[in-house]
CSV table of C-alpha atoms in Angstrom, one decimal:
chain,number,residue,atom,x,y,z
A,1,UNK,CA,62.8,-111.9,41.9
A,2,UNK,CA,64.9,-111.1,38.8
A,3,UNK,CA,68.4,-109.2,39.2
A,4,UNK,CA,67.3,-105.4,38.1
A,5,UNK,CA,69.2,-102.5,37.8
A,6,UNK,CA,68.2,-98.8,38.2
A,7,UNK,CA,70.5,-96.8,35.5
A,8,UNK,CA,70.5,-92.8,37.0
A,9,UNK,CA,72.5,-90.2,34.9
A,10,UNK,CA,73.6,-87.9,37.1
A,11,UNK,CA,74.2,-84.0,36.3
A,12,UNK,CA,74.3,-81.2,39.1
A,13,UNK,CA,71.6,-83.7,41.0
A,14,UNK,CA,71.7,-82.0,44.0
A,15,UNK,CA,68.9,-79.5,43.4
A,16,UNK,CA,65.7,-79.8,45.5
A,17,UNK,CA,67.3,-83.1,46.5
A,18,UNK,CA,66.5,-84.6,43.5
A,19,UNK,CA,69.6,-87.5,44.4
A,20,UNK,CA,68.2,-88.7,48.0
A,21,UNK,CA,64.5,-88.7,46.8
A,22,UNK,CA,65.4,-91.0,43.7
A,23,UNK,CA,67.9,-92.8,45.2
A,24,UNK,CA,65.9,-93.6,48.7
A,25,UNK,CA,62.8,-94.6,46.7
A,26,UNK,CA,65.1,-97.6,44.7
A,27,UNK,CA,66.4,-98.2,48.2
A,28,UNK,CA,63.2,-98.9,49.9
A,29,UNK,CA,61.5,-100.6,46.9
A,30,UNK,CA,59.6,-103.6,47.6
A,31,UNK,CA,62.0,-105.4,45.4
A,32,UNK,CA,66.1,-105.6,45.3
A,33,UNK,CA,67.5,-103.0,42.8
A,34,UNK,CA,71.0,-102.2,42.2
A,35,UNK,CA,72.0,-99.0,41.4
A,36,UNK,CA,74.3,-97.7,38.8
A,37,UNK,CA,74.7,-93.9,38.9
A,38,UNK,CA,76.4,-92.4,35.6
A,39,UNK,CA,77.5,-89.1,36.6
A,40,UNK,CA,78.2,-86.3,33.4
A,41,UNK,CA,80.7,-84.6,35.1
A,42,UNK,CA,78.5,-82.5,38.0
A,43,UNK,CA,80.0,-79.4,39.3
A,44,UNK,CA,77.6,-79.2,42.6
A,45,UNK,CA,79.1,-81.5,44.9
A,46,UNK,CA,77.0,-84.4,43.7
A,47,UNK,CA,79.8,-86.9,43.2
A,48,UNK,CA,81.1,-86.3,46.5
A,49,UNK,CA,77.6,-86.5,48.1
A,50,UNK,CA,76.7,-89.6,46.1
A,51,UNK,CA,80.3,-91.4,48.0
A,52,UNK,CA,79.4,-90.1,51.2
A,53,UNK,CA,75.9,-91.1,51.9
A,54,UNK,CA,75.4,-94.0,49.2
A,55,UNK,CA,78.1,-96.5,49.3
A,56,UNK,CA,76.4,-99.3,48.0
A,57,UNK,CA,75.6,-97.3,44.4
A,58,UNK,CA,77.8,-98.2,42.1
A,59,UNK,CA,79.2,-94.6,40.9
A,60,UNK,CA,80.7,-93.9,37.1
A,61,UNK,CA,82.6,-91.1,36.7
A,62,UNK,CA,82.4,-89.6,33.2
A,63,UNK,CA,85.5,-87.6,32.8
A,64,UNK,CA,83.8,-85.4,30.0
A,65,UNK,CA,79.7,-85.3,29.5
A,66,UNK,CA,78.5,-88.0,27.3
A,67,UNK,CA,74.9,-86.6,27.3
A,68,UNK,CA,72.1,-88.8,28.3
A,69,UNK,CA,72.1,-91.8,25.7
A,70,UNK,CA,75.7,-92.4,25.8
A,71,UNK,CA,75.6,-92.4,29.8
A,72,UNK,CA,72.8,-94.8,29.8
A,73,UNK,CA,74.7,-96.7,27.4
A,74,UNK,CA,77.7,-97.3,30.1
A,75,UNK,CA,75.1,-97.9,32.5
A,76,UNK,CA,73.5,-100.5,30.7
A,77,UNK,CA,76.8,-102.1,29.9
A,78,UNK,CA,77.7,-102.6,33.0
A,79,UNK,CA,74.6,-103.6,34.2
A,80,UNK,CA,74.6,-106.2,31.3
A,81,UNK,CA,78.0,-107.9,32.6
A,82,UNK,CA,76.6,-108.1,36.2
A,83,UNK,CA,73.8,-110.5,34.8
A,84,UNK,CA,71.0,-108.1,34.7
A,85,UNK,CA,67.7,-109.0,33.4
A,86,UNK,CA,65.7,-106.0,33.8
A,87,UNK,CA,67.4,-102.1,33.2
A,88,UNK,CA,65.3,-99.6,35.0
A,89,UNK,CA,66.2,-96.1,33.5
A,90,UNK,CA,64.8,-93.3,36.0
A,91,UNK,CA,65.9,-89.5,35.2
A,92,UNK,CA,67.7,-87.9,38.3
A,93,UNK,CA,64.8,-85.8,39.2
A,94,UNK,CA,62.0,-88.8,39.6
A,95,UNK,CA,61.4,-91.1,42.3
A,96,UNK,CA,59.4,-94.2,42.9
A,97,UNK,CA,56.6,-95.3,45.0
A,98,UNK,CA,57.5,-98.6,47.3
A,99,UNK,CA,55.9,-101.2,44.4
A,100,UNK,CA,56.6,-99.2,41.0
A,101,UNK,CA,59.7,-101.9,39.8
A,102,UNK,CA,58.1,-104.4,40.9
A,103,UNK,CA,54.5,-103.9,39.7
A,104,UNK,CA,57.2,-103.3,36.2
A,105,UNK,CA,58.5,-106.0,36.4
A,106,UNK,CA,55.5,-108.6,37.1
A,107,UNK,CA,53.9,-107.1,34.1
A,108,UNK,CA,56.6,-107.4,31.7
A,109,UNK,CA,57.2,-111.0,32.5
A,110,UNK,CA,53.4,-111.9,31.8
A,111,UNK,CA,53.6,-109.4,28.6
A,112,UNK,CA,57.2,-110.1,26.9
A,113,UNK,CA,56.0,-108.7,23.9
A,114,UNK,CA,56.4,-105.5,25.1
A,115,UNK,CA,60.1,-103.9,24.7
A,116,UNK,CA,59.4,-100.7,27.2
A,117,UNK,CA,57.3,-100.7,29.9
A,118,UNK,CA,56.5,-97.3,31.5
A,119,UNK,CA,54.9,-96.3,35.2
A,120,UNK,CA,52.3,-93.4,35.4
A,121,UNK,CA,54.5,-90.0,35.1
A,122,UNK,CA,53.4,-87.3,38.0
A,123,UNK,CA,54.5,-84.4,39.0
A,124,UNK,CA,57.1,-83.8,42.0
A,125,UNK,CA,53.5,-82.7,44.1
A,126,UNK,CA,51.6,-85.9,43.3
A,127,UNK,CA,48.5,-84.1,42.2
A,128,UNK,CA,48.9,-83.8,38.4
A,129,UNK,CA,50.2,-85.8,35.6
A,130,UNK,CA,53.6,-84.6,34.5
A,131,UNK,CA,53.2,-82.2,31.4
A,132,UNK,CA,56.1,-83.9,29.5
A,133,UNK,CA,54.3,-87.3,30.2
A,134,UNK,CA,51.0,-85.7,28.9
A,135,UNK,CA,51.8,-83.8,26.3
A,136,UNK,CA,53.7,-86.9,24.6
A,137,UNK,CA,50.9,-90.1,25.8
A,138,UNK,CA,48.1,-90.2,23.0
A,139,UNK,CA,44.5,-91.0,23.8
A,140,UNK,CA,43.6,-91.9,20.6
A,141,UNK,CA,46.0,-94.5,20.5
A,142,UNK,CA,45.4,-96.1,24.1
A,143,UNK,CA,41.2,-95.1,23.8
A,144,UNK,CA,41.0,-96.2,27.5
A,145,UNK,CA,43.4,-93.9,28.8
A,146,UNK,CA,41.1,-90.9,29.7
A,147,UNK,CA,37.9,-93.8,30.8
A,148,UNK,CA,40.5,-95.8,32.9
A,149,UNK,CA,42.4,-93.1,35.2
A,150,UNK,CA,38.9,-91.2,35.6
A,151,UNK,CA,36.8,-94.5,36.6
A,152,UNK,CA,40.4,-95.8,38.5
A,153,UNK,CA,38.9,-98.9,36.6
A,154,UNK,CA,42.2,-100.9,36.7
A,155,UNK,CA,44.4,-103.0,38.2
A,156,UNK,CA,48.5,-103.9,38.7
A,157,UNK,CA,47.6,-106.1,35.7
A,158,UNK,CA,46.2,-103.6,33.6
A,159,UNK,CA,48.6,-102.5,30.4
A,160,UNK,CA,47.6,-99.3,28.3
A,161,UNK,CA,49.8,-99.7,24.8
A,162,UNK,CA,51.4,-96.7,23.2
A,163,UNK,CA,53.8,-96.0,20.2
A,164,UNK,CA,55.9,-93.2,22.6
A,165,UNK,CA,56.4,-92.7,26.5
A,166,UNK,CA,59.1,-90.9,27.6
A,167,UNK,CA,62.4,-92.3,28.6
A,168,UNK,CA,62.7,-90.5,32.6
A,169,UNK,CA,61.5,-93.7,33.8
A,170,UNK,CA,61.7,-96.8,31.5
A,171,UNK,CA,61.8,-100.5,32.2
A,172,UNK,CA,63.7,-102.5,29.9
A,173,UNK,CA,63.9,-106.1,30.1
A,174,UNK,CA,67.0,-107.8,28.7
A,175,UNK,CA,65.8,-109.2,25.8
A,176,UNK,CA,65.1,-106.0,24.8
A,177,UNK,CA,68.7,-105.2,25.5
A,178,UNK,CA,70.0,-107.8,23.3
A,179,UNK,CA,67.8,-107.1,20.8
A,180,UNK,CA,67.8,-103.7,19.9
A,181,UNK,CA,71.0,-102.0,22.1
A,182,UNK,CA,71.0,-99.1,23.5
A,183,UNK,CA,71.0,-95.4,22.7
A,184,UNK,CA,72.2,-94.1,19.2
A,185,UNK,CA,75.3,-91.6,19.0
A,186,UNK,CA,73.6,-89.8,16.8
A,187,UNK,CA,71.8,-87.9,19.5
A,188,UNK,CA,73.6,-86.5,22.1
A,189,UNK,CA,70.9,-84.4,23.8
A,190,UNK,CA,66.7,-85.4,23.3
A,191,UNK,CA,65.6,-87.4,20.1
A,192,UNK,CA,67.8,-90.3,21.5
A,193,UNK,CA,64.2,-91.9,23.4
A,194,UNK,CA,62.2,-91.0,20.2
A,195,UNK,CA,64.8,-92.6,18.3
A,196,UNK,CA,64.9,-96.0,20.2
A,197,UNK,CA,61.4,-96.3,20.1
A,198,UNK,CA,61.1,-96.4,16.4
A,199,UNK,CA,64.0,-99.2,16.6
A,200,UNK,CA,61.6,-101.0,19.1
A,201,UNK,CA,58.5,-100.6,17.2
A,202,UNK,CA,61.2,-101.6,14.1
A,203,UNK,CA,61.7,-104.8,15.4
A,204,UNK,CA,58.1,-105.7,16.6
A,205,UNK,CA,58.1,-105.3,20.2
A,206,UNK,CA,55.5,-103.0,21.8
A,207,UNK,CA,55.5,-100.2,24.2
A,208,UNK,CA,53.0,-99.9,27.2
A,209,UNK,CA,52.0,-98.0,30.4
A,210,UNK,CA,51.4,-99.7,33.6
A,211,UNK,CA,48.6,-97.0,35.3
A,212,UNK,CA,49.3,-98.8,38.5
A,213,UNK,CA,53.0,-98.1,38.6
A,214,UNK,CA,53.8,-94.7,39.7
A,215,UNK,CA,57.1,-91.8,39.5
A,216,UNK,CA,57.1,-88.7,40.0
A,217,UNK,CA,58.7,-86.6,37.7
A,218,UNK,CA,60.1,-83.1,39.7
A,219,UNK,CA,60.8,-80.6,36.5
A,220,UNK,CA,57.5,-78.3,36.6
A,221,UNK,CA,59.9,-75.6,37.0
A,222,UNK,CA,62.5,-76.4,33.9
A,223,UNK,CA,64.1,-73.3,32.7
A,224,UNK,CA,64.1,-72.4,29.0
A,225,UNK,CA,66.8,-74.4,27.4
A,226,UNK,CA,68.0,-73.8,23.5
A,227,UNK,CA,68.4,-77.9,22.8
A,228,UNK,CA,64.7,-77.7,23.8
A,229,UNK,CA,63.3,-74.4,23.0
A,230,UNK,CA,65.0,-73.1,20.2
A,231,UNK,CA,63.3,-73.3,17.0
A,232,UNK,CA,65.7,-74.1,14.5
A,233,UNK,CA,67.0,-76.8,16.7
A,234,UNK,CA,64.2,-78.2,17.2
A,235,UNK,CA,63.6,-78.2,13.3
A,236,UNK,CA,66.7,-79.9,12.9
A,237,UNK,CA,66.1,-82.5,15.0
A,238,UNK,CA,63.2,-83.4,13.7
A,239,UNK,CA,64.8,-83.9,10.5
A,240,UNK,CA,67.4,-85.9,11.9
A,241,UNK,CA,65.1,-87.9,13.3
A,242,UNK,CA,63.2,-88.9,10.5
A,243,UNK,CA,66.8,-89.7,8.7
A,244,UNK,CA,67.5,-92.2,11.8
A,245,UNK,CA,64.0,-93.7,11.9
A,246,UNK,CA,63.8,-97.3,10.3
A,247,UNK,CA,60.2,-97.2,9.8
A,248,UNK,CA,60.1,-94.5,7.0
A,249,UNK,CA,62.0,-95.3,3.6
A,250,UNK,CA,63.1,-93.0,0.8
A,251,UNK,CA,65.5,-90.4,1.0
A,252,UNK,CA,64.1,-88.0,4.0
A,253,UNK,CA,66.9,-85.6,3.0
A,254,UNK,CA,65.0,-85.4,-0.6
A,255,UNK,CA,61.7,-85.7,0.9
A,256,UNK,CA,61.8,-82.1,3.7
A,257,UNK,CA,63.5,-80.3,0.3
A,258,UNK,CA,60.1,-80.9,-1.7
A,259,UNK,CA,58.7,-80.0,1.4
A,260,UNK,CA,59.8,-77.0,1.9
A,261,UNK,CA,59.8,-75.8,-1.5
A,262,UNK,CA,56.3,-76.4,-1.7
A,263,UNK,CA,56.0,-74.5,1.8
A,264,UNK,CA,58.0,-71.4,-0.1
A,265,UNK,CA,55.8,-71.4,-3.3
A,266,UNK,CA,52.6,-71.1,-1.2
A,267,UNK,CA,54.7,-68.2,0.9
A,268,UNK,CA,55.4,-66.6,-2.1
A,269,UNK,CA,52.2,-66.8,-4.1
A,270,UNK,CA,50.9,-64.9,-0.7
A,271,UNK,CA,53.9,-62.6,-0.1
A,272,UNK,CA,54.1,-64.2,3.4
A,273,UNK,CA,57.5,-62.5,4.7
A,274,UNK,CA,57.3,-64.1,8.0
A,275,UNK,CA,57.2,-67.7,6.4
A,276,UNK,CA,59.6,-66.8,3.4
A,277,UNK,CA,61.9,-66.0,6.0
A,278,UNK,CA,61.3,-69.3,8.6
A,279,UNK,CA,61.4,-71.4,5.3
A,280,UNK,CA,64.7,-70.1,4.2
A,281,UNK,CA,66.1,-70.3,7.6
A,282,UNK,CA,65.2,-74.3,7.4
A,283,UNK,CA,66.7,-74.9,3.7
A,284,UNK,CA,70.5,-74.1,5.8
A,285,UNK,CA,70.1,-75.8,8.0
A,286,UNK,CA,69.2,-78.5,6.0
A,287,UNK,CA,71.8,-78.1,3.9
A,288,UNK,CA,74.3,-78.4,6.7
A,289,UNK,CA,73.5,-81.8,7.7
A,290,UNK,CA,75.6,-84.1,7.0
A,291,UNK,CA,74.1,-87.6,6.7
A,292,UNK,CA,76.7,-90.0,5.9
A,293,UNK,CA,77.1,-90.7,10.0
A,294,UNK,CA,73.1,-90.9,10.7
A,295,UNK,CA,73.0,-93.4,8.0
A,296,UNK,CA,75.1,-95.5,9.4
A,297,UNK,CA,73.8,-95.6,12.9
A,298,UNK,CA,70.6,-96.4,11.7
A,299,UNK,CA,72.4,-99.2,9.5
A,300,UNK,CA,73.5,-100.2,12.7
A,301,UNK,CA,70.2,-100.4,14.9
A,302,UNK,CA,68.4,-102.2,11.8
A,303,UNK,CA,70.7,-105.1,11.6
A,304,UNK,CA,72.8,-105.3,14.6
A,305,UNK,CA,71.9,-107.0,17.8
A,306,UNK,CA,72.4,-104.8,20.9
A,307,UNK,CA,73.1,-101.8,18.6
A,308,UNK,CA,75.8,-99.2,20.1
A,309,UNK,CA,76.7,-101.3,22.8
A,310,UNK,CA,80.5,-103.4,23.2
């Protein structure tokens, strides 16, 4: 079997022992894994937990938080210089099934067209899909999706492509690795896995879903969070993303200002306060972003082999 290594970024992991579940599922895995734990400076104890009870994880101790790209980044680094050949990302808050990196694995070596390979996403009970995982997989790209999971008509061979699946559980072979890098500084919290898989789909790999692989994905219960919930964040990201991604062209800067002012004329024409107001709150902070640095980052994932990584 091929050297692979499980990448965790660790924050305050310790909650509903989210740390021993994902941890003891790479550790009884039907196949070696080596584990890298990245931790963004925890403040529960997980640290100390993670040295006490798992000596054989190799631990990295951020001494300030690099958010979850950048961690993965030193993960994958490491894991690069200890001959890896397949990077399993798993959030801190998932777990495997015995054969899930291994099922992974055997499908990416018959398929190595295919950049990212993810499992099935379920919740921590088992008995749904995880929402995240659902609300971004789209059946009218994969049309067998809904047919195959209903009819269990597949096997560990069977490979459902997709242009997104969320990056809490991500297999990464290393040509992938050395071809595209790892995660842009641009983003230091979400966008990042939207981001790499434009520069994956950029460079003419393919991203899949293995239905026979399974995680599960404990975060039903995820508080509201302004770098997810807030509106104008979420606005702004958006547009940042769209600046980063390779596979649109023009000025996207240029293009959201036609946008919107085409958005205020309709507002206008209908005295639509509500909109006139949400439309002027977007224009600053479009104005305020600066996109001299995005630019270059995406400069740098278009022509540079493994992209933001030493």
């Amino acid at each position: 079997m091929q050297n692979i290594f499980a990448i965790i970024v660790i924050y305050n992991g310790l909650k509903r022992d989210w740390i021993q579940k994902c941890f003891n599922s790479l550790l009884e895995s039907s196949v070696k894994i080596n584990i890298i734990a990245v931790d963004n400076v925890s403040t529960d104890g997980s640290v100390e937990f993670i040295e006490q009870n798992y000596p054989s994880v190799e631990l990295i101790k951020n001494e300030t938080n690099q958010g979850f790209g950048q961690a993965n980044n030193i993960g994958i680094e490491k894991a690069l210089k200890r001959g890896g050949e397949f990077f399993f990302l798993l959030n801190q808050d998932a777990w495997t099934e015995k054969r899930t990196v291994e099922i992974l694995v055997e499908n990416s070596l018959k398929n190595p067209q295919y950049g990212i390979l993810s499992p099935l996403h379920m919740n921590g009970q088992g008995n749904l899909i995880d929402q995240g995982f659902y609300n971004c997989i789209d059946p009218r790209i994969s049309r067998k999706l809904y047919s195959t999971l209903y009819l269990h008509d597949f096997d560990e061979g069977t490979l459902l492509q997709f242009k997104f699946v969320p990056a809490a559980a991500w297999l990464l072979p290393k040509n992938t690795i050395l071809n595209i890098g790892g995660f842009s500084p641009t983003f230091f919290h979400y966008g990042e896995d939207d981001n790499y898989v434009h520069r994956v789909l950029y460079h003419n790999l393919k991203i899949g879903v293995v239905p026979a692989a399974k995680i599960y994905h404990d975060r039903e219960e995820r508080p509201p969070h302004i770098y997810f919930d807030d509106t104008l964040i979420k606005y702004e990201r958006k547009i940042i993303l769209d600046i980063s991604n390779p596979l649109l062209k023009g000025n996207r800067k240029v293009v959201e200002y036609r946008l919107l002012l085409a958005n205020l004329f309709r507002a206008l024409i209908f005295f639509d306060r509500t909109s006139i107001k949400r439309i002027y709150n977007q224009f600053k902070r479009l104005i305020k972003i600066k996109t001299k640095v995005i630019l270059a980052n995406k400069e740098i994932s278009e022509k540079q082999k493994k992209a933001f990584l030493s």
